[in-house]
Amino acid sequence: KNARFASQNRPSDIAGDTLMDRFRSVKGANLAAGRELGEIAKELKGQSIDINQPAINFAQSLDELGVTLSRAKDGGFKPDFTRSQLAPGDRGPILEVIRQMNIRGDGGIDAFDVHKMKNVIDNNVTFGKTNKGISGDAERALKSFRRDLDQSLDSTFPDYDRVNSTYAETIGALDAFQDVAGRKMDLTGPNADKATGTLLRRIMSNAQSRVRLLDSINEIESVAAKYGASNLKRIEGEGLG
């Protein structure tokens, strides 16, 4: 009955609010896992780890892209893009990752260095969404290298593996939902419930992204329930169960 109120609040906002309740719960679990992982990573300083195979795999991935890795005079790695099909925009992230490898490899690499290398790759590729600054080939090579480094850490340090699994699962759910929502949607903003409420209308449409949206909502719901979100808002009413 209040036209002004009706213009600013819609029934779909309620559905959006329940979804954001789950999103915030997963976000909280992710932040907590990130903090704990950071503390565990500090204990990896001075701990030895074998990353010979990940390094070989990375060099082979680059070789398939026409990038040759050789040893520089100072002992570090030096990439040669002469015969590469990679565009200039793809070379920057690869050069930065190799530069960081050389910095952290000076004097030997420990497990903490490997953890930091994962962070360097994260800062140069975008997980769960499209990064306009890097093509699929270069992104896949870096992500594959990160995955190999991650597996080396997980298989060597059980505590790291435990927390890292929680972090990976929660960030995966968050990124998948942000991907289907679109990069311009601020899921942490004050009107996120209204924005997601509007997004949920897509479920009733024939839009191509409808299935991806349903999948991402199910993933958010599942991960929120798994990590202890017991006080979530529910939509109640006849026939909703």
mmCIF file of N, CA and C in Angstrom, residues 30-96:
data_model
loop_
_atom_site.group_PDB
_atom_site.id
_atom_site.type_symbol
_atom_site.label_atom_id
_atom_site.label_comp_id
_atom_site.label_asym_id
_atom_site.label_seq_id
_atom_site.Cartn_x
_atom_site.Cartn_y
_atom_site.Cartn_z
ATOM 1 N N ASN A 30 35.452 -19.185 4.703
ATOM 2 C CA ASN A 30 36.628 -19.018 3.851
ATOM 3 C C ASN A 30 37.663 -18.109 4.512
ATOM 4 N N LEU A 31 37.207 -17.004 5.092
ATOM 5 C CA LEU A 31 38.129 -16.079 5.767
ATOM 6 C C LEU A 31 38.801 -16.751 6.953
ATOM 7 N N ALA A 32 38.027 -17.531 7.710
ATOM 8 C CA ALA A 32 38.594 -18.234 8.866
ATOM 9 C C ALA A 32 39.638 -19.260 8.418
ATOM 10 N N ALA A 33 39.329 -19.990 7.335
ATOM 11 C CA ALA A 33 40.283 -20.973 6.816
ATOM 12 C C ALA A 33 41.536 -20.287 6.288
ATOM 13 N N GLY A 34 41.355 -19.128 5.659
ATOM 14 C CA GLY A 34 42.505 -18.378 5.152
ATOM 15 C C GLY A 34 43.438 -17.932 6.258
ATOM 16 N N ARG A 35 42.839 -17.463 7.359
ATOM 17 C CA ARG A 35 43.668 -17.038 8.500
ATOM 18 C C ARG A 35 44.423 -18.219 9.098
ATOM 19 N N GLU A 36 43.730 -19.337 9.265
ATOM 20 C CA GLU A 36 44.368 -20.515 9.844
ATOM 21 C C GLU A 36 45.456 -21.052 8.916
ATOM 22 N N LEU A 37 45.178 -21.018 7.614
ATOM 23 C CA LEU A 37 46.171 -21.493 6.652
ATOM 24 C C LEU A 37 47.426 -20.626 6.696
ATOM 25 N N GLY A 38 47.225 -19.317 6.877
ATOM 26 C CA GLY A 38 48.363 -18.411 6.987
ATOM 27 C C GLY A 38 49.236 -18.732 8.192
ATOM 28 N N GLU A 39 48.580 -19.075 9.308
ATOM 29 C CA GLU A 39 49.335 -19.424 10.514
ATOM 30 C C GLU A 39 50.090 -20.740 10.342
ATOM 31 N N ILE A 40 49.442 -21.715 9.712
ATOM 32 C CA ILE A 40 50.101 -23.002 9.469
ATOM 33 C C ILE A 40 51.269 -22.827 8.505
ATOM 34 N N ALA A 41 51.079 -21.951 7.512
ATOM 35 C CA ALA A 41 52.133 -21.727 6.516
ATOM 36 C C ALA A 41 53.395 -21.168 7.164
ATOM 37 N N LYS A 42 53.244 -20.350 8.194
ATOM 38 C CA LYS A 42 54.408 -19.776 8.877
ATOM 39 C C LYS A 42 55.287 -20.867 9.484
ATOM 40 N N GLU A 43 54.647 -21.963 9.876
ATOM 41 C CA GLU A 43 55.384 -23.071 10.474
ATOM 42 C C GLU A 43 56.147 -23.897 9.434
ATOM 43 N N LEU A 44 55.923 -23.576 8.154
ATOM 44 C CA LEU A 44 56.588 -24.315 7.082
ATOM 45 C C LEU A 44 57.966 -23.741 6.748
ATOM 46 N N LYS A 45 58.306 -22.628 7.379
ATOM 47 C CA LYS A 45 59.616 -22.027 7.120
ATOM 48 C C LYS A 45 60.727 -22.991 7.537
ATOM 49 N N GLY A 46 61.621 -23.219 6.616
ATOM 50 C CA GLY A 46 62.732 -24.126 6.893
ATOM 51 C C GLY A 46 62.411 -25.586 6.656
ATOM 52 N N GLN A 47 61.139 -25.891 6.324
ATOM 53 C CA GLN A 47 60.736 -27.281 6.073
ATOM 54 C C GLN A 47 61.040 -27.632 4.610
ATOM 55 N N SER A 48 61.718 -28.738 4.411
ATOM 56 C CA SER A 48 62.093 -29.134 3.048
ATOM 57 C C SER A 48 60.905 -29.730 2.302
ATOM 58 N N ILE A 49 60.905 -29.570 0.997
ATOM 59 C CA ILE A 49 59.843 -30.105 0.158
ATOM 60 C C ILE A 49 60.392 -30.321 -1.247
ATOM 61 N N ASP A 50 59.921 -31.362 -1.902
ATOM 62 C CA ASP A 50 60.383 -31.690 -3.255
ATOM 63 C C ASP A 50 59.374 -31.165 -4.273
ATOM 64 N N ILE A 51 59.780 -30.171 -5.064
ATOM 65 C CA ILE A 51 58.902 -29.649 -6.121
ATOM 66 C C ILE A 51 59.574 -29.816 -7.485
ATOM 67 N N ASN A 52 60.450 -30.794 -7.576
ATOM 68 C CA ASN A 52 61.146 -31.027 -8.838
ATOM 69 C C ASN A 52 60.162 -31.378 -9.959
ATOM 70 N N GLN A 53 59.209 -32.268 -9.651
ATOM 71 C CA GLN A 53 58.249 -32.676 -10.680
ATOM 72 C C GLN A 53 57.327 -31.530 -11.103
ATOM 73 N N PRO A 54 56.782 -30.720 -10.148
ATOM 74 C CA PRO A 54 55.988 -29.556 -10.571
ATOM 75 C C PRO A 54 56.765 -28.608 -11.481
ATOM 76 N N ALA A 55 58.058 -28.407 -11.182
ATOM 77 C CA ALA A 55 58.877 -27.514 -12.002
ATOM 78 C C ALA A 55 59.060 -28.086 -13.414
ATOM 79 N N ILE A 56 59.251 -29.407 -13.501
ATOM 80 C CA ILE A 56 59.412 -30.060 -14.800
ATOM 81 C C ILE A 56 58.114 -29.952 -15.599
ATOM 82 N N ASN A 57 56.988 -30.189 -14.926
ATOM 83 C CA ASN A 57 55.686 -30.099 -15.596
ATOM 84 C C ASN A 57 55.427 -28.685 -16.111
ATOM 85 N N PHE A 58 55.815 -27.693 -15.323
ATOM 86 C CA PHE A 58 55.616 -26.300 -15.721
ATOM 87 C C PHE A 58 56.459 -25.967 -16.942
ATOM 88 N N ALA A 59 57.707 -26.431 -16.934
ATOM 89 C CA ALA A 59 58.591 -26.192 -18.077
ATOM 90 C C ALA A 59 58.038 -26.852 -19.336
ATOM 91 N N GLN A 60 57.466 -28.055 -19.192
ATOM 92 C CA GLN A 60 56.879 -28.747 -20.339
ATOM 93 C C GLN A 60 55.641 -28.012 -20.851
ATOM 94 N N SER A 61 54.842 -27.472 -19.927
ATOM 95 C CA SER A 61 53.653 -26.712 -20.330
ATOM 96 C C SER A 61 54.053 -25.474 -21.123
ATOM 97 N N LEU A 62 55.103 -24.807 -20.667
ATOM 98 C CA LEU A 62 55.578 -23.617 -21.374
ATOM 99 C C LEU A 62 56.162 -23.998 -22.734
ATOM 100 N N ASP A 63 56.854 -25.134 -22.774
ATOM 101 C CA ASP A 63 57.448 -25.585 -24.035
ATOM 102 C C ASP A 63 56.369 -25.835 -25.089
ATOM 103 N N GLU A 64 55.228 -26.359 -24.663
ATOM 104 C CA GLU A 64 54.113 -26.596 -25.580
ATOM 105 C C GLU A 64 53.556 -25.284 -26.118
ATOM 106 N N LEU A 65 53.775 -24.196 -25.373
ATOM 107 C CA LEU A 65 53.321 -22.873 -25.811
ATOM 108 C C LEU A 65 54.416 -22.123 -26.560
ATOM 109 N N GLY A 66 55.537 -22.803 -26.802
ATOM 110 C CA GLY A 66 56.635 -22.181 -27.538
ATOM 111 C C GLY A 66 57.559 -21.353 -26.682
ATOM 112 N N VAL A 67 57.475 -21.512 -25.356
ATOM 113 C CA VAL A 67 58.331 -20.761 -24.431
ATOM 114 C C VAL A 67 59.424 -21.690 -23.917
ATOM 115 N N THR A 68 60.662 -21.283 -24.096
ATOM 116 C CA THR A 68 61.799 -22.098 -23.653
ATOM 117 C C THR A 68 62.392 -21.524 -22.379
ATOM 118 N N LEU A 69 62.567 -22.400 -21.379
ATOM 119 C CA LEU A 69 63.207 -21.989 -20.128
ATOM 120 C C LEU A 69 64.657 -22.430 -20.144
ATOM 121 N N SER A 70 65.547 -21.510 -19.830
ATOM 122 C CA SER A 70 66.970 -21.842 -19.751
ATOM 123 C C SER A 70 67.549 -21.224 -18.482
ATOM 124 N N ARG A 71 68.737 -21.643 -18.134
ATOM 125 C CA ARG A 71 69.395 -21.130 -16.938
ATOM 126 C C ARG A 71 70.176 -19.867 -17.276
ATOM 127 N N ALA A 72 69.956 -18.818 -16.504
ATOM 128 C CA ALA A 72 70.714 -17.575 -16.676
ATOM 129 C C ALA A 72 72.055 -17.701 -15.965
ATOM 130 N N LYS A 73 72.924 -16.717 -16.151
ATOM 131 C CA LYS A 73 74.256 -16.760 -15.536
ATOM 132 C C LYS A 73 74.200 -16.766 -14.020
ATOM 133 N N ASP A 74 73.137 -16.138 -13.462
ATOM 134 C CA ASP A 74 73.024 -16.093 -12.008
ATOM 135 C C ASP A 74 72.374 -17.343 -11.429
ATOM 136 N N GLY A 75 72.068 -18.305 -12.308
ATOM 137 C CA GLY A 75 71.486 -19.565 -11.841
ATOM 138 C C GLY A 75 69.982 -19.618 -11.908
ATOM 139 N N GLY A 76 69.337 -18.481 -12.146
ATOM 140 C CA GLY A 76 67.887 -18.443 -12.223
ATOM 141 C C GLY A 76 67.370 -18.879 -13.580
ATOM 142 N N PHE A 77 66.056 -18.967 -13.686
ATOM 143 C CA PHE A 77 65.427 -19.358 -14.947
ATOM 144 C C PHE A 77 65.217 -18.125 -15.822
ATOM 145 N N LYS A 78 65.368 -18.309 -17.128
ATOM 146 C CA LYS A 78 65.178 -17.224 -18.075
ATOM 147 C C LYS A 78 64.280 -17.717 -19.216
ATOM 148 N N PRO A 79 63.091 -17.102 -19.400
ATOM 149 C CA PRO A 79 62.191 -17.534 -20.463
ATOM 150 C C PRO A 79 62.521 -16.893 -21.808
ATOM 151 N N ASP A 80 62.364 -17.652 -22.868
ATOM 152 C CA ASP A 80 62.575 -17.142 -24.226
ATOM 153 C C ASP A 80 61.249 -17.265 -24.986
ATOM 154 N N PHE A 81 60.650 -16.139 -25.347
ATOM 155 C CA PHE A 81 59.350 -16.118 -26.013
ATOM 156 C C PHE A 81 59.468 -15.985 -27.545
ATOM 157 N N THR A 82 60.678 -16.145 -28.080
ATOM 158 C CA THR A 82 60.918 -15.908 -29.510
ATOM 159 C C THR A 82 59.972 -16.700 -30.403
ATOM 160 N N ARG A 83 59.735 -17.957 -30.074
ATOM 161 C CA ARG A 83 58.896 -18.811 -30.913
ATOM 162 C C ARG A 83 57.534 -19.073 -30.288
ATOM 163 N N SER A 84 57.158 -18.256 -29.349
ATOM 164 C CA SER A 84 55.892 -18.473 -28.650
ATOM 165 C C SER A 84 54.725 -17.823 -29.374
ATOM 166 N N GLN A 85 53.557 -18.462 -29.264
ATOM 167 C CA GLN A 85 52.341 -17.894 -29.838
ATOM 168 C C GLN A 85 51.606 -17.011 -28.832
ATOM 169 N N LEU A 86 52.187 -16.856 -27.638
ATOM 170 C CA LEU A 86 51.532 -16.074 -26.599
ATOM 171 C C LEU A 86 51.572 -14.581 -26.924
ATOM 172 N N ALA A 87 50.454 -13.903 -26.678
ATOM 173 C CA ALA A 87 50.372 -12.459 -26.879
ATOM 174 C C ALA A 87 51.147 -11.749 -25.773
ATOM 175 N N PRO A 88 51.553 -10.503 -25.997
ATOM 176 C CA PRO A 88 52.297 -9.753 -24.970
ATOM 177 C C PRO A 88 51.597 -9.718 -23.619
ATOM 178 N N GLY A 89 50.256 -9.635 -23.643
ATOM 179 C CA GLY A 89 49.525 -9.583 -22.383
ATOM 180 C C GLY A 89 49.598 -10.862 -21.581
ATOM 181 N N ASP A 90 49.878 -11.989 -22.263
ATOM 182 C CA ASP A 90 50.002 -13.273 -21.575
ATOM 183 C C ASP A 90 51.384 -13.467 -20.957
ATOM 184 N N ARG A 91 52.346 -12.739 -21.490
ATOM 185 C CA ARG A 91 53.734 -12.967 -21.057
ATOM 186 C C ARG A 91 54.024 -12.358 -19.692
ATOM 187 N N GLY A 92 53.353 -11.259 -19.380
ATOM 188 C CA GLY A 92 53.590 -10.572 -18.117
ATOM 189 C C GLY A 92 53.394 -11.459 -16.899
ATOM 190 N N PRO A 93 52.220 -12.131 -16.759
ATOM 191 C CA PRO A 93 52.019 -13.011 -15.605
ATOM 192 C C PRO A 93 53.036 -14.141 -15.524
ATOM 193 N N ILE A 94 53.391 -14.721 -16.682
ATOM 194 C CA ILE A 94 54.380 -15.802 -16.678
ATOM 195 C C ILE A 94 55.747 -15.281 -16.253
ATOM 196 N N LEU A 95 56.123 -14.104 -16.755
ATOM 197 C CA LEU A 95 57.396 -13.501 -16.363
ATOM 198 C C LEU A 95 57.438 -13.226 -14.866
ATOM 199 N N GLU A 96 56.315 -12.760 -14.303
ATOM 200 C CA GLU A 96 56.279 -12.448 -12.866
ATOM 201 C C GLU A 96 56.406 -13.714 -12.032
#
